[in-house]
Amino acid sequence: MKNNQIKFSDMIIFLILFIFVLSTFYSGRLNKSYSNSPEIINFREIKNKYFIQYSPEFTPSLIRPGNASASIRIHRDNLSSEEMTRIQQQLVSDGWRRIKDEGRYFQYCLNKTQILNIGSPVTLKKRSGEIIENDKVNSWIISLYYNDNGVNSCY
């Protein structure tokens, strides 16, 4: 009977050591993969670098480890199409890669983990020809998203 107790206690000790070693190995792998992912660019820095002079409305919407998103809204009166073209050229020269150009909608990737979307203002009219005033459609909408596992569009 004493022999069985020793074997059982040895097995418990072995199991605890095995779990400890396994968790240490797994933890090291997680830290290694996280440290190899590109560092997130602070969205406020993007706002300040490219858009601050256009009176942007900045709204962070998701902030958690590994994921972040935010949006910037700029009324069309504060930012012309020509100025936005210049900003887009600056994005490219700063390392952002244009992946989509649909005339009024643009997407840029930085590495595989960050995406910036730009939607241009739209003019909506009633049947009478009167222009509909709506800040959401009369504004530039810039959305920013980061995921340390990567963004599908950026691969």
N, CA and C atoms as an extended XYZ file, in Angstrom:
465
Properties=species:S:1:pos:R:3:atomname:S:1:resname:S:1:resid:I:1 pbc="F F F"
N         0.819       -1.194        0.000 N   MET     1
C         0.000        0.000        0.000 CA  MET     1
C         0.861        1.254        0.000 C   MET     1
N         1.935        1.220        0.776 N   LYS     2
C         2.843        2.342        0.831 CA  LYS     2
C         3.481        2.590       -0.542 C   LYS     2
N         3.784        1.524       -1.263 N   ASN     3
C         4.345        1.623       -2.607 CA  ASN     3
C         3.410        2.374       -3.550 C   ASN     3
N         2.121        2.099       -3.479 N   ASN     4
C         1.138        2.771       -4.332 CA  ASN     4
C         1.047        4.251       -4.009 C   ASN     4
N         1.163        4.619       -2.746 N   GLN     5
C         1.095        6.017       -2.352 CA  GLN     5
C         2.301        6.781       -2.888 C   GLN     5
N         3.448        6.175       -2.850 N   ILE     6
C         4.651        6.828       -3.373 CA  ILE     6
C         4.512        7.027       -4.877 C   ILE     6
N         4.046        6.031       -5.563 N   LYS     7
C         3.866        6.155       -7.009 CA  LYS     7
C         2.845        7.240       -7.338 C   LYS     7
N         1.779        7.296       -6.576 N   PHE     8
C         0.750        8.305       -6.828 CA  PHE     8
C         1.307        9.706       -6.568 C   PHE     8
N         2.038        9.889       -5.474 N   SER     9
C         2.610       11.201       -5.167 CA  SER     9
C         3.685       11.577       -6.195 C   SER     9
N         4.468       10.595       -6.643 N   ASP    10
C         5.451       10.868       -7.692 CA  ASP    10
C         4.762       11.314       -8.977 C   ASP    10
N         3.643       10.687       -9.265 N   MET    11
C         2.901       11.040      -10.470 CA  MET    11
C         2.340       12.458      -10.362 C   MET    11
N         1.857       12.847       -9.206 N   ILE    12
C         1.341       14.200       -8.992 CA  ILE    12
C         2.461       15.214       -9.179 C   ILE    12
N         3.609       14.952       -8.586 N   ILE    13
C         4.757       15.861       -8.729 CA  ILE    13
C         5.168       15.960      -10.195 C   ILE    13
N         5.244       14.818      -10.861 N   PHE    14
C         5.592       14.818      -12.286 CA  PHE    14
C         4.572       15.638      -13.088 C   PHE    14
N         3.297       15.461      -12.804 N   LEU    15
C         2.245       16.180      -13.516 CA  LEU    15
C         2.352       17.681      -13.287 C   LEU    15
N         2.610       18.084      -12.055 N   ILE    16
C         2.772       19.517      -11.753 CA  ILE    16
C         3.973       20.087      -12.489 C   ILE    16
N         5.094       19.374      -12.466 N   LEU    17
C         6.283       19.836      -13.189 CA  LEU    17
C         6.035       19.905      -14.696 C   LEU    17
N         5.331       18.915      -15.229 N   PHE    18
C         5.019       18.898      -16.656 CA  PHE    18
C         4.164       20.105      -17.039 C   PHE    18
N         3.143       20.397      -16.253 N   ILE    19
C         2.274       21.550      -16.526 CA  ILE    19
C         3.080       22.842      -16.434 C   ILE    19
N         3.959       22.949      -15.439 N   PHE    20
C         4.789       24.141      -15.286 CA  PHE    20
C         5.691       24.346      -16.503 C   PHE    20
N         6.375       23.291      -16.934 N   VAL    21
C         7.272       23.372      -18.090 CA  VAL    21
C         6.479       23.723      -19.349 C   VAL    21
N         5.349       23.081      -19.534 N   LEU    22
C         4.516       23.346      -20.702 CA  LEU    22
C         4.013       24.783      -20.716 C   LEU    22
N         3.558       25.276      -19.574 N   SER    23
C         3.055       26.655      -19.522 CA  SER    23
C         4.177       27.658      -19.744 C   SER    23
N         5.374       27.388      -19.243 N   THR    24
C         6.521       28.266      -19.459 CA  THR    24
C         6.885       28.308      -20.940 C   THR    24
N         6.895       27.157      -21.589 N   PHE    25
C         7.198       27.087      -23.021 CA  PHE    25
C         6.153       27.852      -23.817 C   PHE    25
N         4.881       27.629      -23.522 N   TYR    26
C         3.801       28.279      -24.256 CA  TYR    26
C         3.829       29.787      -24.038 C   TYR    26
N         4.078       30.209      -22.811 N   SER    27
C         4.167       31.632      -22.498 CA  SER    27
C         5.307       32.284      -23.272 C   SER    27
N         6.440       31.633      -23.359 N   GLY    28
C         7.580       32.155      -24.118 CA  GLY    28
C         7.259       32.298      -25.591 C   GLY    28
N         6.518       31.351      -26.143 N   ARG    29
C         6.125       31.440      -27.556 CA  ARG    29
C         5.192       32.612      -27.783 C   ARG    29
N         4.249       32.836      -26.873 N   LEU    30
C         3.332       33.970      -27.022 CA  LEU    30
C         4.087       35.280      -26.974 C   LEU    30
N         4.999       35.411      -26.007 N   ASN    31
C         5.761       36.647      -25.900 CA  ASN    31
C         6.632       36.859      -27.128 C   ASN    31
N         7.195       35.798      -27.667 N   LYS    32
C         8.043       35.911      -28.852 CA  LYS    32
C         7.221       36.370      -30.048 C   LYS    32
N         6.057       35.763      -30.279 N   SER    33
C         5.264       36.152      -31.443 CA  SER    33
C         4.732       37.565      -31.286 C   SER    33
N         4.389       37.970      -30.063 N   TYR    34
C         3.887       39.328      -29.857 CA  TYR    34
C         4.990       40.353      -30.074 C   TYR    34
N         6.200       40.036      -29.608 N   SER    35
C         7.288       40.997      -29.741 CA  SER    35
C         7.736       41.142      -31.195 C   SER    35
N         7.446       40.156      -32.037 N   ASN    36
C         7.825       40.252      -33.449 CA  ASN    36
C         6.808       41.026      -34.277 C   ASN    36
N         5.613       41.279      -33.746 N   SER    37
C         4.623       42.006      -34.537 CA  SER    37
C         4.966       43.487      -34.517 C   SER    37
N         4.687       44.181      -35.635 N   PRO    38
C         5.021       45.608      -35.711 CA  PRO    38
C         4.295       46.387      -34.620 C   PRO    38
N         4.929       47.425      -34.167 N   GLU    39
C         4.343       48.228      -33.100 CA  GLU    39
C         3.185       49.053      -33.663 C   GLU    39
N         2.128       49.145      -32.895 N   ILE    40
C         0.972       49.932      -33.301 CA  ILE    40
C         1.358       51.403      -33.350 C   ILE    40
N         0.879       52.080      -34.360 N   ILE    41
C         1.081       53.516      -34.453 CA  ILE    41
C        -0.047       54.175      -33.680 C   ILE    41
N         0.294       55.115      -32.848 N   ASN    42
C        -0.700       55.823      -32.061 CA  ASN    42
C        -1.625       56.594      -33.008 C   ASN    42
N        -2.922       56.313      -32.925 N   PHE    43
C        -3.886       56.942      -33.834 CA  PHE    43
C        -3.940       58.458      -33.652 C   PHE    43
N        -3.721       58.918      -32.437 N   ARG    44
C        -3.703       60.376      -32.211 CA  ARG    44
C        -2.521       61.009      -32.946 C   ARG    44
N        -1.409       60.277      -33.028 N   GLU    45
C        -0.263       60.791      -33.778 CA  GLU    45
C        -0.597       60.909      -35.259 C   GLU    45
N        -1.341       59.955      -35.794 N   ILE    46
C        -1.771       60.033      -37.196 CA  ILE    46
C        -2.656       61.257      -37.390 C   ILE    46
N        -3.604       61.437      -36.487 N   LYS    47
C        -4.489       62.616      -36.561 CA  LYS    47
C        -3.659       63.890      -36.542 C   LYS    47
N        -2.719       63.972      -35.601 N   ASN    48
C        -1.916       65.189      -35.463 CA  ASN    48
C        -0.965       65.408      -36.636 C   ASN    48
N        -0.409       64.339      -37.173 N   LYS    49
C         0.565       64.476      -38.260 CA  LYS    49
C        -0.083       64.887      -39.583 C   LYS    49
N        -1.230       64.269      -39.905 N   TYR    50
C        -1.811       64.480      -41.228 CA  TYR    50
C        -3.036       65.411      -41.252 C   TYR    50
N        -3.783       65.480      -40.161 N   PHE    51
C        -5.105       66.112      -40.241 CA  PHE    51
C        -5.370       67.240      -39.245 C   PHE    51
N        -4.459       67.547      -38.350 N   ILE    52
C        -4.741       68.477      -37.259 CA  ILE    52
C        -5.186       69.861      -37.737 C   ILE    52
N        -4.641       70.358      -38.828 N   GLN    53
C        -4.976       71.700      -39.300 CA  GLN    53
C        -6.367       71.785      -39.950 C   GLN    53
N        -7.072       70.644      -40.055 N   TYR    54
C        -8.387       70.612      -40.703 CA  TYR    54
C        -9.537       70.440      -39.710 C   TYR    54
N        -9.284       70.714      -38.434 N   SER    55
C       -10.293       70.611      -37.365 CA  SER    55
C       -10.949       69.225      -37.317 C   SER    55
N       -10.161       68.190      -37.114 N   PRO    56
C       -10.722       66.836      -37.103 CA  PRO    56
C       -11.483       66.533      -35.811 C   PRO    56
N       -12.503       65.688      -35.944 N   GLU    57
C       -13.191       65.129      -34.781 CA  GLU    57
C       -12.678       63.696      -34.640 C   GLU    57
N       -11.970       63.441      -33.567 N   PHE    58
C       -11.331       62.143      -33.339 CA  PHE    58
C       -12.167       61.328      -32.365 C   PHE    58
N       -12.480       60.079      -32.750 N   THR    59
C       -13.272       59.192      -31.893 CA  THR    59
C       -12.615       57.816      -31.808 C   THR    59
N       -11.963       57.521      -30.675 N   PRO    60
C       -11.475       56.149      -30.501 CA  PRO    60
C       -12.669       55.243      -30.218 C   PRO    60
N       -12.687       54.056      -30.824 N   SER    61
C       -13.846       53.188      -30.618 CA  SER    61
C       -13.490       51.845      -30.006 C   SER    61
N       -12.258       51.399      -30.153 N   LEU    62
C       -11.845       50.126      -29.568 CA  LEU    62
C       -10.391       50.249      -29.161 C   LEU    62
N       -10.137       50.018      -27.887 N   ILE    63
C        -8.761       50.051      -27.402 CA  ILE    63
C        -8.607       48.879      -26.444 C   ILE    63
N        -7.879       47.862      -26.883 N   ARG    64
C        -7.580       46.713      -26.036 CA  ARG    64
C        -6.295       46.080      -26.549 C   ARG    64
N        -5.653       45.257      -25.740 N   PRO    65
C        -4.384       44.663      -26.188 CA  PRO    65
C        -4.562       43.886      -27.497 C   PRO    65
N        -3.785       44.262      -28.483 N   GLY    66
C        -3.811       43.553      -29.755 CA  GLY    66
C        -4.778       44.109      -30.779 C   GLY    66
N        -5.726       44.947      -30.368 N   ASN    67
C        -6.718       45.533      -31.284 CA  ASN    67
C        -6.958       46.990      -30.932 C   ASN    67
N        -7.146       47.789      -31.925 N   ALA    68
C        -7.515       49.187      -31.700 CA  ALA    68
C        -8.188       49.709      -32.959 C   ALA    68
N        -9.152       50.594      -32.769 N   SER    69
C        -9.768       51.263      -33.912 CA  SER    69
C       -10.212       52.650      -33.488 C   SER    69
N       -10.302       53.513      -34.466 N   ALA    70
C       -10.709       54.894      -34.225 CA  ALA    70
C       -11.197       55.478      -35.539 C   ALA    70
N       -11.856       56.615      -35.435 N   SER    71
C       -12.269       57.308      -36.657 CA  SER    71
C       -11.998       58.801      -36.515 C   SER    71
N       -11.803       59.411      -37.656 N   ILE    72
C       -11.585       60.845      -37.739 CA  ILE    72
C       -12.596       61.379      -38.754 C   ILE    72
N       -13.302       62.443      -38.367 N   ARG    73
C       -14.265       63.066      -39.286 CA  ARG    73
C       -13.858       64.513      -39.487 C   ARG    73
N       -13.790       64.916      -40.757 N   ILE    74
C       -13.404       66.287      -41.109 CA  ILE    74
C       -14.442       66.820      -42.098 C   ILE    74
N       -15.071       67.925      -41.759 N   HIS    75
C       -16.084       68.491      -42.647 CA  HIS    75
C       -15.433       68.919      -43.961 C   HIS    75
N       -16.180       68.739      -45.037 N   ARG    76
C       -15.643       69.036      -46.380 CA  ARG    76
C       -15.202       70.483      -46.528 C   ARG    76
N       -15.785       71.399      -45.776 N   ASP    77
C       -15.376       72.808      -45.864 CA  ASP    77
C       -13.972       73.027      -45.322 C   ASP    77
N       -13.500       72.119      -44.496 N   ASN    78
C       -12.185       72.269      -43.878 CA  ASN    78
C       -11.060       71.561      -44.639 C   ASN    78
N       -11.417       70.682      -45.576 N   LEU    79
C       -10.408       69.897      -46.291 CA  LEU    79
C       -10.846       69.673      -47.731 C   LEU    79
N       -10.100       70.236      -48.665 N   SER    80
C       -10.442       70.087      -50.088 CA  SER    80
C        -9.923       68.765      -50.637 C   SER    80
N       -10.426       68.391      -51.789 N   SER    81
C        -9.951       67.167      -52.465 CA  SER    81
C        -8.474       67.265      -52.811 C   SER    81
N        -8.033       68.457      -53.208 N   GLU    82
C        -6.625       68.654      -53.562 CA  GLU    82
C        -5.724       68.444      -52.341 C   GLU    82
N        -6.166       68.961      -51.183 N   GLU    83
C        -5.379       68.772      -49.971 CA  GLU    83
C        -5.361       67.292      -49.558 C   GLU    83
N        -6.490       66.611      -49.740 N   MET    84
C        -6.522       65.182      -49.404 CA  MET    84
C        -5.594       64.391      -50.326 C   MET    84
N        -5.507       64.771      -51.578 N   THR    85
C        -4.576       64.114      -52.502 CA  THR    85
C        -3.143       64.284      -51.997 C   THR    85
N        -2.821       65.472      -51.524 N   ARG    86
C        -1.484       65.726      -50.979 CA  ARG    86
C        -1.232       64.865      -49.729 C   ARG    86
N        -2.246       64.741      -48.872 N   ILE    87
C        -2.121       63.908      -47.672 CA  ILE    87
C        -1.898       62.455      -48.071 C   ILE    87
N        -2.617       61.983      -49.073 N   GLN    88
C        -2.464       60.595      -49.522 CA  GLN    88
C        -1.067       60.357      -50.086 C   GLN    88
N        -0.527       61.329      -50.785 N   GLN    89
C         0.845       61.199      -51.283 CA  GLN    89
C         1.833       61.130      -50.118 C   GLN    89
N         1.571       61.899      -49.067 N   GLN    90
C         2.431       61.872      -47.879 CA  GLN    90
C         2.336       60.523      -47.175 C   GLN    90
N         1.124       59.946      -47.115 N   LEU    91
C         0.962       58.618      -46.519 CA  LEU    91
C         1.853       57.596      -47.232 C   LEU    91
N         1.809       57.621      -48.560 N   VAL    92
C         2.615       56.682      -49.352 CA  VAL    92
C         4.106       56.917      -49.107 C   VAL    92
N         4.529       58.171      -49.069 N   SER    93
C         5.956       58.431      -48.843 CA  SER    93
C         6.380       58.060      -47.417 C   SER    93
N         5.412       57.978      -46.501 N   ASP    94
C         5.714       57.569      -45.123 CA  ASP    94
C         5.604       56.061      -44.915 C   ASP    94
N         5.391       55.308      -45.991 N   GLY    95
C         5.406       53.850      -45.882 CA  GLY    95
C         4.059       53.158      -45.959 C   GLY    95
N         2.967       53.922      -46.025 N   TRP    96
C         1.651       53.311      -46.189 CA  TRP    96
C         1.524       52.856      -47.642 C   TRP    96
N         0.915       51.710      -47.852 N   ARG    97
C         0.750       51.133      -49.189 CA  ARG    97
C        -0.724       51.221      -49.587 C   ARG    97
N        -0.997       51.873      -50.737 N   ARG    98
C        -2.385       51.965      -51.195 CA  ARG    98
C        -2.800       50.613      -51.751 C   ARG    98
N        -3.903       50.079      -51.228 N   ILE    99
C        -4.389       48.787      -51.697 CA  ILE    99
C        -5.731       48.902      -52.412 C   ILE    99
N        -6.383       50.059      -52.278 N   LYS   100
C        -7.672       50.226      -52.953 CA  LYS   100
C        -7.876       51.690      -53.298 C   LYS   100
N        -8.346       51.919      -54.532 N   ASP   101
C        -8.700       53.258      -54.990 CA  ASP   101
C        -9.972       53.125      -55.807 C   ASP   101
N       -11.076       53.532      -55.200 N   GLU   102
C       -12.359       53.460      -55.901 CA  GLU   102
C       -12.937       54.846      -56.142 C   GLU   102
N       -12.058       55.821      -56.305 N   GLY   103
C       -12.497       57.180      -56.588 CA  GLY   103
C       -12.879       57.967      -55.351 C   GLY   103
N       -13.860       57.474      -54.627 N   ARG   104
C       -14.315       58.149      -53.407 CA  ARG   104
C       -13.916       57.384      -52.139 C   ARG   104
N       -13.297       56.244      -52.320 N   TYR   105
C       -12.928       55.405      -51.182 CA  TYR   105
C       -11.527       54.853      -51.406 C   TYR   105
N       -10.676       55.000      -50.386 N   PHE   106
C        -9.282       54.577      -50.489 CA  PHE   106
C        -8.902       53.760      -49.257 C   PHE   106
N        -8.004       52.787      -49.456 N   GLN   107
C        -7.478       52.005      -48.346 CA  GLN   107
C        -5.961       51.988      -48.423 C   GLN   107
N        -5.343       52.122      -47.240 N   TYR   108
C        -3.890       52.081      -47.120 CA  TYR   108
C        -3.512       51.122      -46.001 C   TYR   108
N        -2.443       50.364      -46.219 N   CYS   109
C        -1.934       49.448      -45.194 CA  CYS   109
C        -0.535       49.873      -44.787 C   CYS   109
N        -0.261       49.689      -43.522 N   LEU   110
C         1.086       49.855      -42.995 CA  LEU   110
C         1.447       48.509      -42.392 C   LEU   110
N         2.427       47.849      -42.973 N   ASN   111
C         2.748       46.462      -42.611 CA  ASN   111
C         1.515       45.598      -42.886 C   ASN   111
N         1.352       44.542      -42.126 N   LYS   112
C         0.177       43.681      -42.304 CA  LYS   112
C        -0.809       43.871      -41.161 C   LYS   112
N        -0.523       44.808      -40.279 N   THR   113
C        -1.310       44.914      -39.052 CA  THR   113
C        -2.163       46.175      -38.951 C   THR   113
N        -1.974       47.137      -39.851 N   GLN   114
C        -2.682       48.406      -39.721 CA  GLN   114
C        -3.283       48.836      -41.048 C   GLN   114
N        -4.517       49.321      -40.972 N   ILE   115
C        -5.206       49.774      -42.166 CA  ILE   115
C        -5.834       51.139      -41.897 C   ILE   115
N        -5.812       51.978      -42.903 N   LEU   116
C        -6.408       53.303      -42.842 CA  LEU   116
C        -7.350       53.411      -44.037 C   LEU   116
N        -8.614       53.721      -43.778 N   ASN   117
C        -9.629       53.873      -44.825 CA  ASN   117
C       -10.021       55.333      -44.925 C   ASN   117
N       -10.185       55.814      -46.136 N   ILE   118
C       -10.601       57.196      -46.354 CA  ILE   118
C       -11.834       57.193      -47.251 C   ILE   118
N       -12.910       57.775      -46.743 N   GLY   119
C       -14.130       57.943      -47.529 CA  GLY   119
C       -14.359       59.426      -47.764 C   GLY   119
N       -14.568       59.808      -49.011 N   SER   120
C       -14.720       61.232      -49.322 CA  SER   120
C       -16.168       61.683      -49.131 C   SER   120
N       -16.358       62.992      -48.966 N   PRO   121
C       -17.710       63.525      -48.784 CA  PRO   121
C       -18.575       63.290      -50.024 C   PRO   121
N       -19.869       63.202      -49.792 N   VAL   122
C       -20.823       62.984      -50.873 CA  VAL   122
C       -21.862       64.089      -50.803 C   VAL   122
N       -22.298       64.572      -51.952 N   THR   123
C       -23.367       65.562      -51.988 CA  THR   123
C       -24.674       64.856      -52.312 C   THR   123
N       -25.603       64.953      -51.389 N   LEU   124
C       -26.932       64.370      -51.596 CA  LEU   124
C       -27.930       65.484      -51.853 C   LEU   124
N       -28.806       65.251      -52.818 N   LYS   125
C       -29.811       66.258      -53.157 CA  LYS   125
C       -31.204       65.648      -53.091 C   LYS   125
N       -32.145       66.496      -52.709 N   LYS   126
C       -33.554       66.102      -52.761 CA  LYS   126
C       -34.000       66.148      -54.210 C   LYS   126
N       -35.186       65.622      -54.488 N   ARG   127
C       -35.703       65.667      -55.863 CA  ARG   127
C       -35.832       67.096      -56.368 C   ARG   127
N       -36.050       68.013      -55.457 N   SER   128
C       -36.175       69.426      -55.826 CA  SER   128
C       -34.833       70.047      -56.200 C   SER   128
N       -33.739       69.325      -55.935 N   GLY   129
C       -32.408       69.840      -56.231 CA  GLY   129
C       -31.738       70.467      -55.017 C   GLY   129
N       -32.486       70.597      -53.933 N   GLU   130
C       -31.941       71.164      -52.710 CA  GLU   130
C       -30.928       70.191      -52.090 C   GLU   130
N       -29.785       70.716      -51.690 N   ILE   131
C       -28.728       69.887      -51.100 CA  ILE   131
C       -29.111       69.516      -49.674 C   ILE   131
N       -28.931       68.251      -49.349 N   ILE   132
C       -29.219       67.756      -48.005 CA  ILE   132
C       -27.988       67.993      -47.143 C   ILE   132
N       -28.184       68.711      -46.056 N   GLU   133
C       -27.080       68.974      -45.130 CA  GLU   133
C       -27.031       67.867      -44.080 C   GLU   133
N       -25.993       67.071      -44.131 N   ASN   134
C       -25.799       65.991      -43.173 CA  ASN   134
C       -24.304       65.863      -42.957 C   ASN   134
N       -23.861       66.080      -41.713 N   ASP   135
C       -22.421       66.068      -41.424 CA  ASP   135
C       -21.748       64.752      -41.789 C   ASP   135
N       -22.479       63.650      -41.697 N   LYS   136
C       -21.857       62.352      -41.981 CA  LYS   136
C       -21.526       62.199      -43.458 C   LYS   136
N       -22.369       62.678      -44.336 N   VAL   137
C       -22.073       62.547      -45.770 CA  VAL   137
C       -21.316       63.758      -46.305 C   VAL   137
N       -21.337       64.849      -45.574 N   ASN   138
C       -20.618       66.048      -45.994 CA  ASN   138
C       -19.222       66.132      -45.389 C   ASN   138
N       -18.724       65.007      -44.923 N   SER   139
C       -17.427       64.989      -44.255 CA  SER   139
C       -16.535       63.885      -44.813 C   SER   139
N       -15.258       64.103      -44.661 N   TRP   140
C       -14.283       63.054      -44.898 CA  TRP   140
C       -14.340       62.126      -43.695 C   TRP   140
N       -14.399       60.842      -43.925 N   ILE   141
C       -14.391       59.858      -42.844 CA  ILE   141
C       -13.119       59.028      -42.998 C   ILE   141
N       -12.282       59.088      -41.995 N   ILE   142
C       -11.038       58.327      -41.985 CA  ILE   142
C       -11.144       57.318      -40.841 C   ILE   142
N       -11.055       56.046      -41.165 N   SER   143
C       -11.095       55.034      -40.111 CA  SER   143
C        -9.737       54.355      -40.024 C   SER   143
N        -9.365       54.030      -38.815 N   LEU   144
C        -8.073       53.432      -38.536 CA  LEU   144
C        -8.311       52.135      -37.783 C   LEU   144
N        -7.571       51.096      -38.130 N   TYR   145
C        -7.728       49.825      -37.447 CA  TYR   145
C        -6.378       49.146      -37.322 C   TYR   145
N        -6.134       48.554      -36.153 N   TYR   146
C        -4.912       47.800      -35.892 CA  TYR   146
C        -5.296       46.453      -35.296 C   TYR   146
N        -4.636       45.385      -35.772 N   ASN   147
C        -4.790       44.056      -35.183 CA  ASN   147
C        -3.426       43.393      -35.247 C   ASN   147
N        -2.884       43.021      -34.072 N   ASP   148
C        -1.529       42.468      -34.091 CA  ASP   148
C        -1.456       41.071      -34.721 C   ASP   148
N        -2.591       40.462      -35.020 N   ASN   149
C        -2.612       39.198      -35.765 CA  ASN   149
C        -2.664       39.434      -37.274 C   ASN   149
N        -2.823       40.680      -37.666 N   GLY   150
C        -2.882       41.042      -39.082 CA  GLY   150
C        -4.284       41.436      -39.513 C   GLY   150
N        -4.340       42.200      -40.579 N   VAL   151
C        -5.595       42.639      -41.177 CA  VAL   151
C        -5.681       41.942      -42.539 C   VAL   151
N        -6.764       41.210      -42.774 N   ASN   152
C        -6.883       40.410      -44.009 CA  ASN   152
C        -6.580       41.206      -45.262 C   ASN   152
N        -7.067       42.405      -45.387 N   SER   153
C        -6.860       43.207      -46.596 CA  SER   153
C        -5.398       43.564      -46.819 C   SER   153
N        -4.588       43.490      -45.794 N   CYS   154
C        -3.196       43.950      -45.892 CA  CYS   154
C        -2.200       42.843      -46.219 C   CYS   154
N        -2.655       41.622      -46.458 N   TYR   155
C        -1.732       40.543      -46.785 CA  TYR   155
C        -1.390       40.533      -48.248 C   TYR   155
